[in-house]
Short mmCIF file of C-alpha atoms in Angstrom, two decimals:
data_model
loop_
_atom_site.label_atom_id
_atom_site.label_comp_id
_atom_site.label_asym_id
_atom_site.label_seq_id
_atom_site.Cartn_x
_atom_site.Cartn_y
_atom_site.Cartn_z
CA MET N 2 51.89 -5.83 -44.95
CA ALA N 3 54.04 -3.65 -47.17
CA SER N 4 53.94 -0.69 -44.79
CA GLU N 5 55.82 -2.67 -42.14
CA LYS N 6 58.90 -3.14 -44.31
CA PRO N 7 61.92 -1.23 -42.97
CA GLN N 8 62.45 2.08 -44.72
CA ASP N 9 66.24 2.20 -44.42
CA LEU N 10 67.91 0.06 -47.04
CA VAL N 11 71.53 -0.80 -47.66
CA VAL N 12 72.77 -2.95 -50.54
CA THR N 13 76.31 -3.92 -51.60
CA CYS N 14 77.17 -5.27 -55.05
CA THR N 15 80.23 -5.95 -57.17
CA ALA N 16 80.69 -5.48 -60.91
CA PRO N 17 83.38 -6.52 -63.39
CA VAL N 18 85.76 -4.77 -65.75
CA ASN N 19 85.22 -5.46 -69.46
CA ILE N 20 87.74 -5.23 -72.28
CA ALA N 21 86.50 -4.42 -75.77
CA VAL N 22 87.78 -6.56 -78.62
CA ILE N 23 85.76 -4.53 -81.13
CA LYS N 24 86.28 -0.99 -79.90
CA TYR N 25 83.78 1.73 -79.02
CA TRP N 26 85.14 5.16 -79.95
CA GLY N 27 82.87 8.09 -80.72
CA LYS N 28 79.37 9.19 -79.77
CA ARG N 29 76.51 10.29 -81.98
CA ASP N 30 74.78 11.84 -78.94
CA GLU N 31 76.91 13.27 -76.14
CA ALA N 32 74.06 13.73 -73.66
CA LEU N 33 72.53 10.26 -73.98
CA ILE N 34 75.93 8.61 -74.63
CA LEU N 35 74.94 6.87 -77.85
CA PRO N 36 77.80 5.36 -79.88
CA ILE N 37 78.60 5.77 -83.59
CA ASN N 38 79.25 2.01 -83.80
CA SER N 39 78.44 -1.24 -82.00
CA SER N 40 81.15 -2.84 -79.86
CA LEU N 41 81.95 -6.23 -78.36
CA SER N 42 83.74 -7.05 -75.13
CA VAL N 43 84.98 -9.76 -72.81
CA THR N 44 84.01 -9.55 -69.14
CA LEU N 45 86.97 -10.17 -66.81
CA HIS N 46 86.76 -12.19 -63.60
CA GLN N 47 85.95 -10.31 -60.41
CA ASP N 48 88.36 -12.40 -58.35
CA GLN N 49 91.07 -10.23 -59.93
CA LEU N 50 89.35 -6.97 -60.96
CA LYS N 51 86.15 -5.53 -59.61
CA THR N 52 84.35 -2.52 -58.26
CA ILE N 53 82.45 -2.93 -55.00
CA THR N 54 79.67 -0.45 -54.27
CA THR N 55 77.39 0.09 -51.27
CA ALA N 56 74.28 2.26 -51.60
CA ALA N 57 72.11 3.23 -48.65
CA ILE N 58 68.89 5.24 -48.49
CA SER N 59 67.51 6.66 -45.29
CA LYS N 60 64.98 9.23 -44.13
CA ASP N 61 67.80 10.68 -42.00
CA PHE N 62 70.08 11.60 -44.94
CA THR N 63 69.88 15.28 -45.86
CA GLU N 64 71.63 15.07 -49.25
CA ASP N 65 72.96 12.61 -51.82
CA ARG N 66 76.65 11.87 -51.16
CA ILE N 67 79.29 9.68 -52.82
CA TRP N 68 82.72 8.40 -51.82
CA LEU N 69 85.17 6.84 -54.29
CA ASN N 70 88.08 4.86 -52.87
CA GLY N 71 87.57 6.59 -49.52
CA GLN N 72 87.49 10.15 -50.86
CA GLU N 73 84.25 12.12 -50.97
CA GLU N 74 83.51 13.27 -54.54
CA ASP N 75 81.22 15.91 -55.99
CA VAL N 76 77.79 14.31 -56.25
CA GLY N 77 76.81 17.02 -58.75
CA GLN N 78 78.93 15.53 -61.58
CA PRO N 79 76.61 15.50 -64.62
CA ARG N 80 77.06 11.78 -65.36
CA LEU N 81 76.46 10.76 -61.78
CA GLN N 82 73.33 12.92 -61.72
CA ALA N 83 72.15 11.37 -65.00
CA CYS N 84 72.42 7.88 -63.44
CA LEU N 85 70.59 8.89 -60.29
CA ARG N 86 67.86 10.69 -62.24
CA GLU N 87 67.37 7.73 -64.55
CA ILE N 88 67.14 5.13 -61.75
CA ARG N 89 64.70 7.30 -59.77
CA ARG N 90 62.61 7.86 -62.90
CA LEU N 91 62.41 4.08 -63.48
CA ALA N 92 61.52 3.54 -59.81
CA ARG N 93 58.72 6.13 -60.01
CA LYS N 94 57.46 4.58 -63.22
CA ARG N 95 57.35 1.17 -61.57
CA ARG N 96 55.50 2.56 -58.51
CA SER N 97 52.91 4.36 -60.61
CA SER N 98 52.28 1.26 -62.70
CA GLY N 99 51.32 -0.47 -59.47
CA ASP N 100 53.53 -3.53 -59.70
CA GLY N 101 55.74 -2.48 -56.83
CA ASP N 102 54.17 -1.96 -53.42
CA ALA N 103 57.25 -1.85 -51.21
CA LEU N 104 59.06 1.28 -50.03
CA PRO N 105 56.68 3.98 -51.29
CA LEU N 106 58.50 6.65 -49.27
CA SER N 107 62.01 5.75 -50.33
CA LEU N 108 61.90 7.73 -53.56
CA SER N 109 62.11 10.96 -51.64
CA TYR N 110 65.01 9.65 -49.53
CA LYS N 111 68.57 10.75 -50.21
CA VAL N 112 71.18 8.14 -51.08
CA HIS N 113 74.74 7.63 -49.83
CA VAL N 114 77.08 5.67 -52.11
CA ALA N 115 80.58 4.33 -51.41
CA SER N 116 82.57 2.64 -54.14
CA GLU N 117 86.03 1.06 -54.26
CA ASN N 118 88.11 -0.59 -56.99
CA ASN N 119 90.63 -3.32 -56.26
CA PHE N 120 92.80 -1.91 -59.09
CA PRO N 121 94.14 1.56 -60.07
CA THR N 122 91.42 3.99 -61.16
CA ALA N 123 91.78 5.87 -64.48
CA ALA N 124 94.87 3.93 -65.54
CA GLY N 125 93.25 2.59 -68.67
CA LEU N 126 91.83 -0.45 -66.87
CA ALA N 127 88.21 0.40 -67.65
CA SER N 128 87.48 1.53 -64.11
CA SER N 129 84.63 3.85 -65.14
CA ALA N 130 82.85 0.94 -66.87
CA ALA N 131 82.99 -1.25 -63.76
CA GLY N 132 82.17 1.72 -61.53
CA TYR N 133 79.03 2.86 -63.35
CA ALA N 134 77.80 -0.69 -63.97
CA CYS N 135 78.15 -1.32 -60.26
CA LEU N 136 76.42 1.95 -59.41
CA ALA N 137 73.49 1.19 -61.73
CA TYR N 138 73.16 -2.39 -60.45
CA THR N 139 73.34 -1.39 -56.77
CA LEU N 140 70.93 1.55 -57.09
CA ALA N 141 68.49 -0.71 -58.96
CA ARG N 142 68.49 -3.11 -55.98
CA VAL N 143 67.98 -0.26 -53.49
CA TYR N 144 65.16 1.35 -55.45
CA GLY N 145 63.47 -1.90 -56.54
CA VAL N 146 64.05 -1.39 -60.26
CA GLU N 147 64.01 -4.51 -62.44
CA GLY N 148 64.75 -5.18 -66.11
CA ASP N 149 67.56 -4.04 -68.39
CA LEU N 150 69.83 -1.41 -66.84
CA SER N 151 71.80 -0.62 -70.03
CA GLU N 152 70.39 2.87 -70.19
CA VAL N 153 71.19 3.72 -66.57
CA ALA N 154 74.77 2.44 -66.78
CA ARG N 155 75.34 3.97 -70.23
CA ARG N 156 74.46 7.44 -68.93
CA GLY N 157 77.45 7.15 -66.60
CA SER N 158 79.96 5.65 -69.02
CA GLY N 159 79.13 4.17 -72.42
CA SER N 160 81.08 0.96 -71.98
CA ALA N 161 79.55 0.44 -68.52
CA CYS N 162 76.47 -1.16 -70.10
CA ARG N 163 78.73 -4.01 -71.24
CA SER N 164 79.80 -4.69 -67.61
CA LEU N 165 76.19 -5.56 -66.71
CA TYR N 166 76.72 -9.06 -68.13
CA GLY N 167 79.29 -11.79 -67.78
CA GLY N 168 81.03 -13.67 -70.57
CA PHE N 169 81.05 -12.08 -74.03
CA VAL N 170 78.87 -9.02 -74.52
CA GLU N 171 77.82 -6.83 -77.42
CA TRP N 172 76.63 -3.24 -77.09
CA GLN N 173 74.22 -2.68 -79.98
CA MET N 174 74.59 0.92 -81.17
CA GLY N 175 70.86 1.19 -81.88
CA GLU N 176 69.10 3.44 -84.38
CA GLN N 177 66.58 5.41 -82.32
CA ALA N 178 67.25 9.03 -81.38
CA ASP N 179 66.12 8.39 -77.79
CA GLY N 180 68.61 5.53 -77.41
CA LYS N 181 66.04 2.99 -76.21
CA ASP N 182 67.54 0.37 -78.54
CA SER N 183 71.17 1.12 -77.63
CA ILE N 184 71.57 -1.77 -75.21
CA ALA N 185 74.00 -4.46 -74.12
CA ARG N 186 73.30 -8.17 -74.50
CA GLN N 187 75.28 -11.30 -73.75
CA ILE N 188 76.37 -13.29 -76.80
CA ALA N 189 78.00 -16.15 -74.84
CA PRO N 190 78.15 -16.93 -71.10
CA GLU N 191 81.33 -16.90 -69.01
CA TRP N 192 81.74 -20.71 -69.12
CA HIS N 193 81.54 -20.82 -72.94
CA TRP N 194 85.32 -20.78 -73.59
CA PRO N 195 87.01 -22.21 -70.48
CA GLN N 196 90.52 -22.30 -72.00
CA LEU N 197 90.64 -18.54 -72.68
CA ARG N 198 92.99 -16.56 -70.44
CA VAL N 199 93.63 -12.84 -70.09
CA LEU N 200 96.89 -11.18 -69.04
CA ILE N 201 96.94 -7.48 -68.21
CA LEU N 202 100.38 -5.98 -68.61
CA VAL N 203 100.38 -2.86 -66.45
CA VAL N 204 102.76 -0.40 -68.05
CA SER N 205 101.60 2.64 -66.17
CA ALA N 206 99.20 3.03 -63.29
CA GLU N 207 99.21 6.82 -63.84
CA LYS N 208 96.22 8.84 -64.95
CA LYS N 209 96.21 9.19 -68.73
CA PRO N 210 97.04 12.53 -70.41
CA MET N 211 93.72 12.85 -72.26
CA GLY N 212 90.57 11.16 -70.97
CA SER N 213 88.41 9.12 -73.33
CA THR N 214 85.49 11.57 -73.30
CA VAL N 215 87.45 14.49 -74.74
CA GLY N 216 89.51 12.17 -76.95
CA MET N 217 86.57 10.59 -78.71
CA GLN N 218 84.78 13.93 -79.13
CA THR N 219 87.81 15.32 -80.97
CA SER N 220 88.05 12.15 -83.08
CA VAL N 221 84.40 12.38 -84.14
CA GLU N 222 84.91 16.02 -85.13
CA THR N 223 88.17 15.59 -87.04
CA SER N 224 88.90 11.98 -88.11
CA THR N 225 87.59 10.89 -91.52
CA LEU N 226 89.13 7.48 -90.82
CA LEU N 227 86.89 7.09 -87.75
CA LYS N 228 83.75 7.76 -89.80
CA PHE N 229 84.85 5.18 -92.38
CA ARG N 230 85.62 2.67 -89.61
CA ALA N 231 82.22 3.11 -87.92
CA GLU N 232 80.17 2.90 -91.11
CA SER N 233 82.10 0.51 -93.35
CA ILE N 234 84.26 -1.74 -91.18
CA VAL N 235 82.77 -2.34 -87.74
CA PRO N 236 79.42 -3.92 -88.82
CA GLU N 237 81.22 -6.77 -90.62
CA ARG N 238 83.76 -7.14 -87.80
CA MET N 239 80.95 -7.49 -85.22
CA LYS N 240 79.56 -10.45 -87.17
CA GLU N 241 82.98 -12.05 -87.61
CA MET N 242 83.97 -11.57 -83.94
CA THR N 243 80.66 -13.10 -82.82
CA ARG N 244 81.37 -16.11 -85.05
CA CYS N 245 84.94 -16.47 -83.66
CA ILE N 246 83.62 -16.49 -80.10
CA GLN N 247 80.73 -18.85 -80.78
CA GLU N 248 83.06 -21.31 -82.57
CA ARG N 249 85.94 -20.73 -80.12
CA ASP N 250 88.20 -20.02 -83.12
CA PHE N 251 91.20 -18.59 -81.30
CA GLN N 252 93.40 -17.85 -84.35
CA ALA N 253 90.72 -15.73 -86.02
CA PHE N 254 89.62 -14.18 -82.69
CA ALA N 255 93.21 -13.21 -81.90
CA GLN N 256 93.97 -11.69 -85.30
CA LEU N 257 90.76 -9.67 -85.42
CA THR N 258 91.31 -8.45 -81.84
CA MET N 259 94.78 -7.12 -82.74
CA LYS N 260 93.61 -5.57 -86.03
CA ASP N 261 90.73 -3.80 -84.34
CA SER N 262 92.95 -2.44 -81.57
CA ASN N 263 95.44 -1.19 -84.16
CA GLN N 264 92.69 0.45 -86.17
CA PHE N 265 91.27 2.20 -83.11
CA HIS N 266 94.72 3.63 -82.35
CA ALA N 267 95.09 4.59 -86.02
CA THR N 268 91.90 6.67 -85.71
CA CYS N 269 93.45 8.35 -82.67
CA LEU N 270 96.49 9.30 -84.78
CA ASP N 271 94.12 10.45 -87.55
CA THR N 272 92.46 12.79 -85.03
CA PHE N 273 93.63 16.39 -85.27
CA PRO N 274 95.63 17.23 -83.24
CA PRO N 275 96.66 13.57 -83.01
CA ILE N 276 96.16 11.53 -79.84
CA SER N 277 98.62 8.85 -78.79
CA TYR N 278 97.62 6.55 -75.95
CA LEU N 279 100.38 4.01 -76.58
CA ASN N 280 103.90 4.59 -75.33
CA ASP N 281 107.25 2.98 -76.19
CA THR N 282 106.61 0.04 -73.88
CA SER N 283 103.18 -0.55 -75.47
CA ARG N 284 104.85 -0.71 -78.88
CA ARG N 285 107.50 -3.11 -77.59
CA ILE N 286 104.73 -5.39 -76.26
CA ILE N 287 103.13 -5.35 -79.74
CA GLN N 288 106.50 -6.34 -81.23
CA LEU N 289 106.95 -9.07 -78.58
CA VAL N 290 103.54 -10.60 -79.39
CA HIS N 291 104.25 -10.68 -83.13
CA CYS N 292 107.74 -12.19 -82.57
CA PHE N 293 106.24 -14.83 -80.27
CA ASN N 294 103.54 -15.76 -82.81
CA THR N 295 105.98 -15.82 -85.74
CA HIS N 296 108.32 -18.10 -83.78
CA HIS N 297 105.44 -20.55 -83.20
CA GLY N 298 104.16 -20.29 -86.77
CA GLN N 299 100.65 -19.56 -85.50
CA THR N 300 98.73 -16.90 -83.59
CA LYS N 301 99.02 -18.00 -79.96
CA VAL N 302 98.66 -14.59 -78.26
CA ALA N 303 96.81 -11.37 -79.08
CA TYR N 304 97.07 -7.84 -77.69
CA THR N 305 94.48 -5.12 -77.39
CA PHE N 306 94.87 -1.62 -75.96
CA ASP N 307 92.15 0.75 -74.79
CA ALA N 308 92.69 4.50 -74.30
CA GLY N 309 95.89 3.96 -72.33
CA PRO N 310 99.28 2.22 -72.54
CA ASN N 311 98.42 -0.99 -70.66
CA ALA N 312 98.22 -4.11 -72.80
CA VAL N 313 95.51 -6.73 -72.43
CA VAL N 314 96.71 -10.03 -73.85
CA PHE N 315 94.42 -12.94 -74.77
CA THR N 316 95.79 -16.44 -74.99
CA LEU N 317 94.80 -20.03 -74.21
CA ASP N 318 95.65 -21.77 -70.93
CA ASP N 319 98.39 -23.91 -72.53
CA THR N 320 100.34 -20.81 -73.65
CA VAL N 321 100.13 -18.63 -70.52
CA ALA N 322 103.30 -19.87 -68.79
CA GLU N 323 105.53 -19.52 -71.85
CA PHE N 324 104.23 -16.06 -72.70
CA VAL N 325 104.66 -14.84 -69.10
CA ALA N 326 108.25 -16.11 -69.28
CA ALA N 327 108.72 -14.17 -72.55
CA VAL N 328 107.44 -10.99 -70.86
CA ARG N 329 109.80 -11.52 -67.91
CA HIS N 330 112.66 -12.00 -70.35
CA SER N 331 111.87 -8.85 -72.38
CA PHE N 332 110.86 -6.68 -69.41
CA PRO N 333 112.86 -7.96 -66.44
CA PRO N 334 111.05 -6.99 -63.19
CA ALA N 335 112.78 -4.05 -61.50
CA THR N 336 112.67 -5.08 -57.86
CA ASN N 337 109.35 -6.82 -57.34
CA GLY N 338 110.26 -10.22 -58.78
CA ASP N 339 107.84 -11.98 -56.43
CA LYS N 340 105.05 -9.41 -56.84
CA PHE N 341 105.42 -9.20 -60.62
CA LEU N 342 102.64 -11.70 -61.29
CA LYS N 343 99.26 -11.17 -59.62
CA GLY N 344 95.98 -13.05 -59.94
CA LEU N 345 95.72 -16.62 -61.19
CA PRO N 346 98.80 -18.72 -60.41
CA VAL N 347 101.15 -19.43 -63.31
CA THR N 348 103.76 -22.19 -63.09
CA PRO N 349 107.17 -20.74 -64.05
CA VAL N 350 108.79 -22.21 -67.17
CA LEU N 351 112.15 -21.64 -68.83
CA LEU N 352 112.28 -20.10 -72.30
CA SER N 353 113.93 -22.13 -75.03
CA ASP N 354 117.11 -20.63 -76.52
CA GLU N 355 115.35 -20.54 -79.90
CA LEU N 356 112.54 -18.38 -78.53
CA LYS N 357 115.02 -16.11 -76.71
CA ALA N 358 116.82 -15.61 -80.02
CA ALA N 359 113.52 -14.94 -81.80
CA LEU N 360 112.65 -12.25 -79.24
CA ALA N 361 115.62 -10.23 -80.41
CA LEU N 362 114.60 -7.23 -78.30
CA GLU N 363 116.97 -5.39 -76.04
CA PRO N 364 115.46 -6.05 -72.58
CA SER N 365 113.80 -3.02 -70.90
CA PRO N 366 114.03 -3.59 -67.15
CA GLY N 367 111.05 -2.37 -65.14
CA ALA N 368 109.06 -1.17 -68.16
CA VAL N 369 106.16 -3.52 -67.31
CA GLN N 370 105.26 -2.89 -63.67
CA TYR N 371 103.34 -6.12 -63.15
CA ILE N 372 101.04 -8.67 -64.82
CA ILE N 373 97.51 -9.56 -63.69
CA ALA N 374 96.52 -13.06 -64.82
CA THR N 375 92.77 -13.53 -65.08
CA GLN N 376 90.00 -15.17 -67.11
CA VAL N 377 86.48 -14.58 -68.39
CA GLY N 378 84.02 -13.98 -65.56
CA PRO N 379 80.39 -13.39 -64.54
CA GLY N 380 78.34 -10.20 -64.39
CA PRO N 381 77.44 -8.12 -61.30
CA GLN N 382 76.74 -9.88 -57.99
CA VAL N 383 74.85 -8.91 -54.83
CA LEU N 384 76.86 -9.50 -51.64
CA ASP N 385 74.58 -10.79 -48.88
CA ASN N 386 77.24 -10.50 -46.21
CA SER N 387 76.65 -7.36 -44.13
CA HIS N 388 80.39 -7.30 -43.28
CA ALA N 389 80.99 -6.38 -46.92
CA HIS N 390 79.16 -3.02 -46.63
CA LEU N 391 81.39 -0.02 -47.27
CA LEU N 392 78.99 2.25 -45.35
CA GLY N 393 78.45 1.95 -41.60
CA PRO N 394 75.11 2.14 -39.78
CA ASP N 395 75.50 5.95 -39.75
CA GLY N 396 75.67 6.01 -43.57
CA LEU N 397 79.32 7.08 -43.58
CA PRO N 398 82.27 5.09 -44.96
CA GLN N 399 83.42 2.29 -42.65
CA GLN N 400 86.84 2.91 -41.17
CA ASP N 401 89.08 -0.12 -41.56
CA PRO N 402 89.71 -1.63 -38.11
#
């Protein structure tokens, strides 16, 4: 009988980071978080980058509470509230339609949420996307909500809807005013392009000077280039990028990825006053990539930058070792030689003298803090292991033993 099911529920899930190769920048509706253009992203593997979230509901909780990376945060933040409201609305809708019989009382229960990233928050590593995707996915499990969660995740952070799927994902901008058709969908699964590798060059793990929310609002208000991009350029690029991925055409994928990143940053400079997310090291990485490709006579690596100075580099598995060596040569590790490369193992190789000569850059020691080597990965996962819960039986964050 349904009434005998336990009323206290705790669920722990993980969700991935995604990196856009066709960029989202600008909203047509600030409240619903609806974009002025569609975007396309690659989901990164959770072995290297993930958010883990535990949500618990109990009749004993007196208020909703949330902890991020061990610190209690204000649960009244508008975007957090929008997510909670949306998931509870969907849960109520499901109850009233009679297809869910379990946990009738739980809708009135308060929720405790604890969330942790295994990477620096707000450093331009798409932490809000992973965080809100994980929140939406975990709350959906707690409240028994099924179906597409794009809308729930999007209300927290636009790009979060793309982290609800693994592999290669498009966020369709949609046409409707209520945003019901502004949803994410997978265009290819994570095993589609097994040779593809991703290197994150962490230039700065500091919080960025201007967050994306304010940045894109100013761009929408002041950049004529952004309007032109959204209306006249992105639709064609979405089709072309989808083709590149489906056909595993790395050269075309790489070139379009770099061009779209550059155009996004051009719209930031066209914003008034101008916004610059790239720093000198970012620009040196761009130069390094172009030198490397020119030396090889083909496009073997591609960069993309979000609203921050860290570079995300796409390449194929047969080029990883040589490019990592080129990064080490151009940005000699300060002191952490052994900790410089994290994630997937990369066999060290020596650079040829020809390539060293081609990379005619004055080395900048310590400018790249470290590299995370990763690959394309799956969407959110439920962790069945109760040891993984971030909240203890009392509904408070677990203290590490």
